[in-house]
Short mmCIF file of C-alpha atoms and ligand atoms in Angstrom, two decimals:
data_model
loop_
_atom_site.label_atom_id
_atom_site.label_comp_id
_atom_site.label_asym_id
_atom_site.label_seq_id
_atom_site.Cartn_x
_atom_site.Cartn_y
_atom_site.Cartn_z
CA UNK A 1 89.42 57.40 21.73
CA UNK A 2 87.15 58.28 18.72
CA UNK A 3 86.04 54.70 16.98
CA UNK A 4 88.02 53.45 14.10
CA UNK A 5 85.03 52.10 12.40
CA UNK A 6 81.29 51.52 12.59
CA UNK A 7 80.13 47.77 12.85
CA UNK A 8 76.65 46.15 10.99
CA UNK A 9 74.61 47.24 13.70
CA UNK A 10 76.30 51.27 14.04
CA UNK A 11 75.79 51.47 10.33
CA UNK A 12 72.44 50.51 9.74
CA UNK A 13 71.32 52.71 12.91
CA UNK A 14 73.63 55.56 10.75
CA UNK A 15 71.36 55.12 8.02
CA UNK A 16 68.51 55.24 10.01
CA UNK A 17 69.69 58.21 11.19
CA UNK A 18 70.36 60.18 8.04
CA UNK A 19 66.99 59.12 7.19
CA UNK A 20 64.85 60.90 10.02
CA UNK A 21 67.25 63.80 9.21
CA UNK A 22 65.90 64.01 5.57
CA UNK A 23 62.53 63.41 6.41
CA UNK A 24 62.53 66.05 9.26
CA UNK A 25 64.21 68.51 6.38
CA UNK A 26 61.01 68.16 4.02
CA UNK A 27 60.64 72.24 4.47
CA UNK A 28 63.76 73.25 4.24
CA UNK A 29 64.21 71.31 1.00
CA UNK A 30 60.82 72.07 -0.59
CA UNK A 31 61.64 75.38 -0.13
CA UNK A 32 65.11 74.59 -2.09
CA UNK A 33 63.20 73.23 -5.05
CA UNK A 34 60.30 75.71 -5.41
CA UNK A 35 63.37 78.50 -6.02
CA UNK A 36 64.53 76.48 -9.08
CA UNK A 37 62.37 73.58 -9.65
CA UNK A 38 59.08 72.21 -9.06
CA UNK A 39 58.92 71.93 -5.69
CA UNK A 40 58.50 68.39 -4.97
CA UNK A 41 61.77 67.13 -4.04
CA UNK A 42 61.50 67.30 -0.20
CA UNK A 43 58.33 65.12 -0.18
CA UNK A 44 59.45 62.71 -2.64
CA UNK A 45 62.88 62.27 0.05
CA UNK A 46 60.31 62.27 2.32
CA UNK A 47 58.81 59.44 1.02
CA UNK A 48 61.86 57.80 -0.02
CA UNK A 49 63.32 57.82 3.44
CA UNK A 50 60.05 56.98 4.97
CA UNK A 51 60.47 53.20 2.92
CA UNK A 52 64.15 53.10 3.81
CA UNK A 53 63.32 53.17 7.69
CA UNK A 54 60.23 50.37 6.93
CA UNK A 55 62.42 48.50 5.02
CA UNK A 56 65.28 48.78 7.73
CA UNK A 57 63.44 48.14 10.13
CA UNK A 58 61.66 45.15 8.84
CA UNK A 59 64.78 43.16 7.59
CA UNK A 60 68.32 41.61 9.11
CA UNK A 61 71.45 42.62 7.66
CA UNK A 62 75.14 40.26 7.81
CA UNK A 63 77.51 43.30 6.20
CA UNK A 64 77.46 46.94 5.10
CA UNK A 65 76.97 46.73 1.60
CA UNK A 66 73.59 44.81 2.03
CA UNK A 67 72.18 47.92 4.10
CA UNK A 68 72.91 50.75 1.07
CA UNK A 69 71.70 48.44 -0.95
CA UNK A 70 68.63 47.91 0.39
CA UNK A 71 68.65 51.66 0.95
CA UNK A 72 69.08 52.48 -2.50
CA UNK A 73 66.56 49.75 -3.34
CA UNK A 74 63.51 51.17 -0.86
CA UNK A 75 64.35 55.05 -2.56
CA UNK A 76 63.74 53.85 -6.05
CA UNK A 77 60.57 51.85 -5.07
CA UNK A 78 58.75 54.44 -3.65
CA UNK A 79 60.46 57.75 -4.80
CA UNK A 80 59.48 57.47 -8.80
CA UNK A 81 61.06 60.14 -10.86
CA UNK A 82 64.28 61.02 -11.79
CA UNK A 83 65.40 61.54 -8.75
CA UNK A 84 64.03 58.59 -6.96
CA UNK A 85 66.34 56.76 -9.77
CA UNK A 86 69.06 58.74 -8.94
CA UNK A 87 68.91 58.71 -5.18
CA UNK A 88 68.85 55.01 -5.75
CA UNK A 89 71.52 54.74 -7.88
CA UNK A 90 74.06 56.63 -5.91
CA UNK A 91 73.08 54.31 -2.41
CA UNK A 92 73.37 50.98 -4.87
CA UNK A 93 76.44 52.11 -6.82
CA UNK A 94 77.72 52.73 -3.23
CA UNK A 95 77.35 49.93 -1.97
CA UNK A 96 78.89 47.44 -4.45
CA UNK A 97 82.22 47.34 -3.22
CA UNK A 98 80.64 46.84 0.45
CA UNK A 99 79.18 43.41 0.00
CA UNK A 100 80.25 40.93 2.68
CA UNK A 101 81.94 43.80 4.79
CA UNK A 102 81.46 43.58 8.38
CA UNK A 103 82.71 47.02 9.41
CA UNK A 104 82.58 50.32 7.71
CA UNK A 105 85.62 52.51 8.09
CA UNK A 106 87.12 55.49 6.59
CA UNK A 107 88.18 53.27 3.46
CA UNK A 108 85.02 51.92 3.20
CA UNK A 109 83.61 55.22 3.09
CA UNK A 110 85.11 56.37 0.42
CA UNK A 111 84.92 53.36 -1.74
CA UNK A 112 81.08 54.14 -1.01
CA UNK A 113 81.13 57.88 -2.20
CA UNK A 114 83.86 57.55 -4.85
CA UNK A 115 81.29 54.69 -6.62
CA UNK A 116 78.08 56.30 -5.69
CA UNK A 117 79.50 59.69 -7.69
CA UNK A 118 80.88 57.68 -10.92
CA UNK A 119 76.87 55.72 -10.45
CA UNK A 120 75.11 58.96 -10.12
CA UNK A 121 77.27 60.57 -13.28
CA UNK A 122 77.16 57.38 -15.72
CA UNK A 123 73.06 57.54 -14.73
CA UNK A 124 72.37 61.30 -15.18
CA UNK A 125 75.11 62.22 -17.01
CA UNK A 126 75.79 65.53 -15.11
CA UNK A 127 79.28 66.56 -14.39
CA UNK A 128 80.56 68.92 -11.36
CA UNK A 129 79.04 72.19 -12.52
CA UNK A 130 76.40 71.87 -13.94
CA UNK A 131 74.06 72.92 -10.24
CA UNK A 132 73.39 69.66 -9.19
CA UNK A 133 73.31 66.90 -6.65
CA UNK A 134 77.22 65.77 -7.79
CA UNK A 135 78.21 69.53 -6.93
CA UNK A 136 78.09 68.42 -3.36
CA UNK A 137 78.93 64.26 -4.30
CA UNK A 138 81.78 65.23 -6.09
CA UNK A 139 84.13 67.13 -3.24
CA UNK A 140 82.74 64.86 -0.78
CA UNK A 141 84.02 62.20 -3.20
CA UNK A 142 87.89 63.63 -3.34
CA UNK A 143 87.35 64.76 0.52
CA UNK A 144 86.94 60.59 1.46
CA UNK A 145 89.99 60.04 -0.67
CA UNK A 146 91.95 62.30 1.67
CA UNK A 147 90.08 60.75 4.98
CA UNK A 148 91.10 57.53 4.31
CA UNK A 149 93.41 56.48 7.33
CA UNK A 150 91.39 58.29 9.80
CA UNK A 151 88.88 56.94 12.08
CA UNK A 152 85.07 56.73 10.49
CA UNK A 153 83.68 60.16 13.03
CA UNK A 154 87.17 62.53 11.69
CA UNK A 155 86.93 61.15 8.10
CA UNK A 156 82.62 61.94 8.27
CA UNK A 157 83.15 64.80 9.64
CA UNK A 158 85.41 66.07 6.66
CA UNK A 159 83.10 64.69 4.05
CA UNK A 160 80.35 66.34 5.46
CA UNK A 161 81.58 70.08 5.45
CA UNK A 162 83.11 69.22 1.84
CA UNK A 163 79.41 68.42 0.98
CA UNK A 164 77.91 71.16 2.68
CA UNK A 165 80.66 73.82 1.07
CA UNK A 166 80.24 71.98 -2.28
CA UNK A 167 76.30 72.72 -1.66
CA UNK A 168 77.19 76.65 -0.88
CA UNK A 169 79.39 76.63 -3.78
CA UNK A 170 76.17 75.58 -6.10
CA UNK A 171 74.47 79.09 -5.11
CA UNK A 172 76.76 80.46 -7.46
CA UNK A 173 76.29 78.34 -10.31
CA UNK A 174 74.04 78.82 -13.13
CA UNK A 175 71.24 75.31 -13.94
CA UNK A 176 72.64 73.35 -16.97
CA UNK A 177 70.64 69.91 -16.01
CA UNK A 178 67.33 68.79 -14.87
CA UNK A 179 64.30 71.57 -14.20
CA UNK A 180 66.03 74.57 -12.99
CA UNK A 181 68.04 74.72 -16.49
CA UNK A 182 64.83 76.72 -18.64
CA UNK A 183 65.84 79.36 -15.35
CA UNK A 184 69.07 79.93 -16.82
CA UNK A 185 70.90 82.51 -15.50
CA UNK A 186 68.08 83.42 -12.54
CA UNK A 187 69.19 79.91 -11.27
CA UNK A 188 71.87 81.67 -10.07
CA UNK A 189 71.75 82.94 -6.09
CA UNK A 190 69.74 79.51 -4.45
CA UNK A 191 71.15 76.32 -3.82
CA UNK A 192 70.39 73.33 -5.79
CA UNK A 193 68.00 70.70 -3.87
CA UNK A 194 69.45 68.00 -4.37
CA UNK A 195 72.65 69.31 -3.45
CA UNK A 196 71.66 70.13 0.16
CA UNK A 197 69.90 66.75 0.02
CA UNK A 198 73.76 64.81 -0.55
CA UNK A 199 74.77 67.34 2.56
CA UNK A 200 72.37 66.56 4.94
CA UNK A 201 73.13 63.08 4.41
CA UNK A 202 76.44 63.04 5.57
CA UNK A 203 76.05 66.21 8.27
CA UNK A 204 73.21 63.20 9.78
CA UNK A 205 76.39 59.91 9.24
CA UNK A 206 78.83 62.71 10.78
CA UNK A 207 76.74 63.34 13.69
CA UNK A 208 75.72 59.86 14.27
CA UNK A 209 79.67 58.63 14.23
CA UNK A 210 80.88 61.44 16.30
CA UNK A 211 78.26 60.23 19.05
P1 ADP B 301 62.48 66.44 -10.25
O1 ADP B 301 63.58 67.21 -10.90
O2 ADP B 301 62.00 65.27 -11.08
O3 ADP B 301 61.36 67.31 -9.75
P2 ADP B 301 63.49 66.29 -7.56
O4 ADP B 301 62.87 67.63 -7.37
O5 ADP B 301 63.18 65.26 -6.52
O6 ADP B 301 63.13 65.70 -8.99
O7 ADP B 301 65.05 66.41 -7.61
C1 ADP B 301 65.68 67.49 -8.19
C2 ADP B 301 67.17 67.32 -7.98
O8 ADP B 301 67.65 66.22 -8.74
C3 ADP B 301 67.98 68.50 -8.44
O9 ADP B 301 68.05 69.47 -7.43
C4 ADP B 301 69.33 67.90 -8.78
O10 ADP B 301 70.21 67.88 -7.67
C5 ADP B 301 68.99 66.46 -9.08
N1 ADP B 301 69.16 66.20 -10.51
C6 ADP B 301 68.32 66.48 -11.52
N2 ADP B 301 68.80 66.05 -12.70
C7 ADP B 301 70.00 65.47 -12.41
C8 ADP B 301 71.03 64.81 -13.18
N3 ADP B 301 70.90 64.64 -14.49
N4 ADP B 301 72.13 64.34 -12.53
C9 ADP B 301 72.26 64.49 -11.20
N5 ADP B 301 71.33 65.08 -10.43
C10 ADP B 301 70.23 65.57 -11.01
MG1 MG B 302 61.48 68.70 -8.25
#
């Protein structure tokens, strides 16, 4: 029988999880920003995900919420940047309707993505389009609101390919936020960074639920 939910101690090995998946994808996603930005967005996740595990690691947690929190909290500590704000908003924003919850489940999850997309939005003002992170938040977003009676692995594992087709999708799209928009229309053909960022992140929760 696949689980039904994660409990405080599944969920903040998850999250330990998805972070040695983003800090063992440094290449793969400096190699996404140097097509269409700087080139410094895998080592700043890098580092970002590198506090997240100390910080984990170092601390107890009583309920879900307190874990993306912190999460969110150790990325915009050590990340700087726009992204590092960013990244931080979308785990904090996620994890407001969390607090006190001793279980995440596939309604938890999506209260999680659904807030950490309106977060990341209201913060950067981007909108689905525009060849950024939200272009793989955003159907990963709507996915969880269709995943919400299944158990946590199904409802991850339908998130996750949302994310990772929302991050194909972004190939296609031409830069109108952040660094890659001076590129204009070269931006189009390579994935945006911070896009395959948001899918790794939930490929790692997927593979850790399904387990
Ligand atoms: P920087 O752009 O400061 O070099 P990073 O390279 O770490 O920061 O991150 C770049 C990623 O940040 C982009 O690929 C994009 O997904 C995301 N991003 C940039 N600006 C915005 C924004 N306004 N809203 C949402 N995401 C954004
Ligand atoms: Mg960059």
């Amino acid at each position: 029988m696949p689980k039904e939910s994660l409990d405080v101690s599944e969920s903040l090995e998850m999250v330990k999880h998805v972070a040695r998946k983003i800090i063992e994808a440094e290449p793969i996603l400096t190699d996404a920003d140097r097509n269409l930005g700087d080139g410094d967005h895998g080592i700043g996740m890098q580092r970002g995900m590198t506090a997240v595990l100390e910080k984990l690691e170092s601390e107890s947690f009583s309920d879900i919420g307190s874990i993306f929190n912190a999460t969110g909290m150790a990325m915009m500590s050590s990340m700087g940047g726009a992204s590092g704000a960013l990244f931080g908003t979308l785990f904090r924003s996620g994890a407001k309707n969390l607090a006190e919850k001793p279980v995440f489940d596939s309604l938890s999850l999506s209260e999680f993505i659904v807030s950490a997309n309106e977060g990341v939005q209201a913060r950067g003002g981007a909108s689905p389009g525009d060849k950024t992170m939200i272009d793989a938040l955003d159907p990963a977003a709507n996915e969880s609101l269709k995943s919400k009676e299944l158990p946590i692995g199904k409802a991850l594992e339908a998130v996750a390919c949302a994310a990772e087709s929302g991050r194909d999708q972004s190939k296609g799209m031409i830069a109108t936020m952040g660094r890659a928009k001076t590129l204009g229309e070269k931006s189009v053909g390579h994935p945006d960074a911070g896009a395959c960022s948001i899918a790794i992140i939930f490929r790692a929760m997927a593979e850790f639920a399904n387990n």
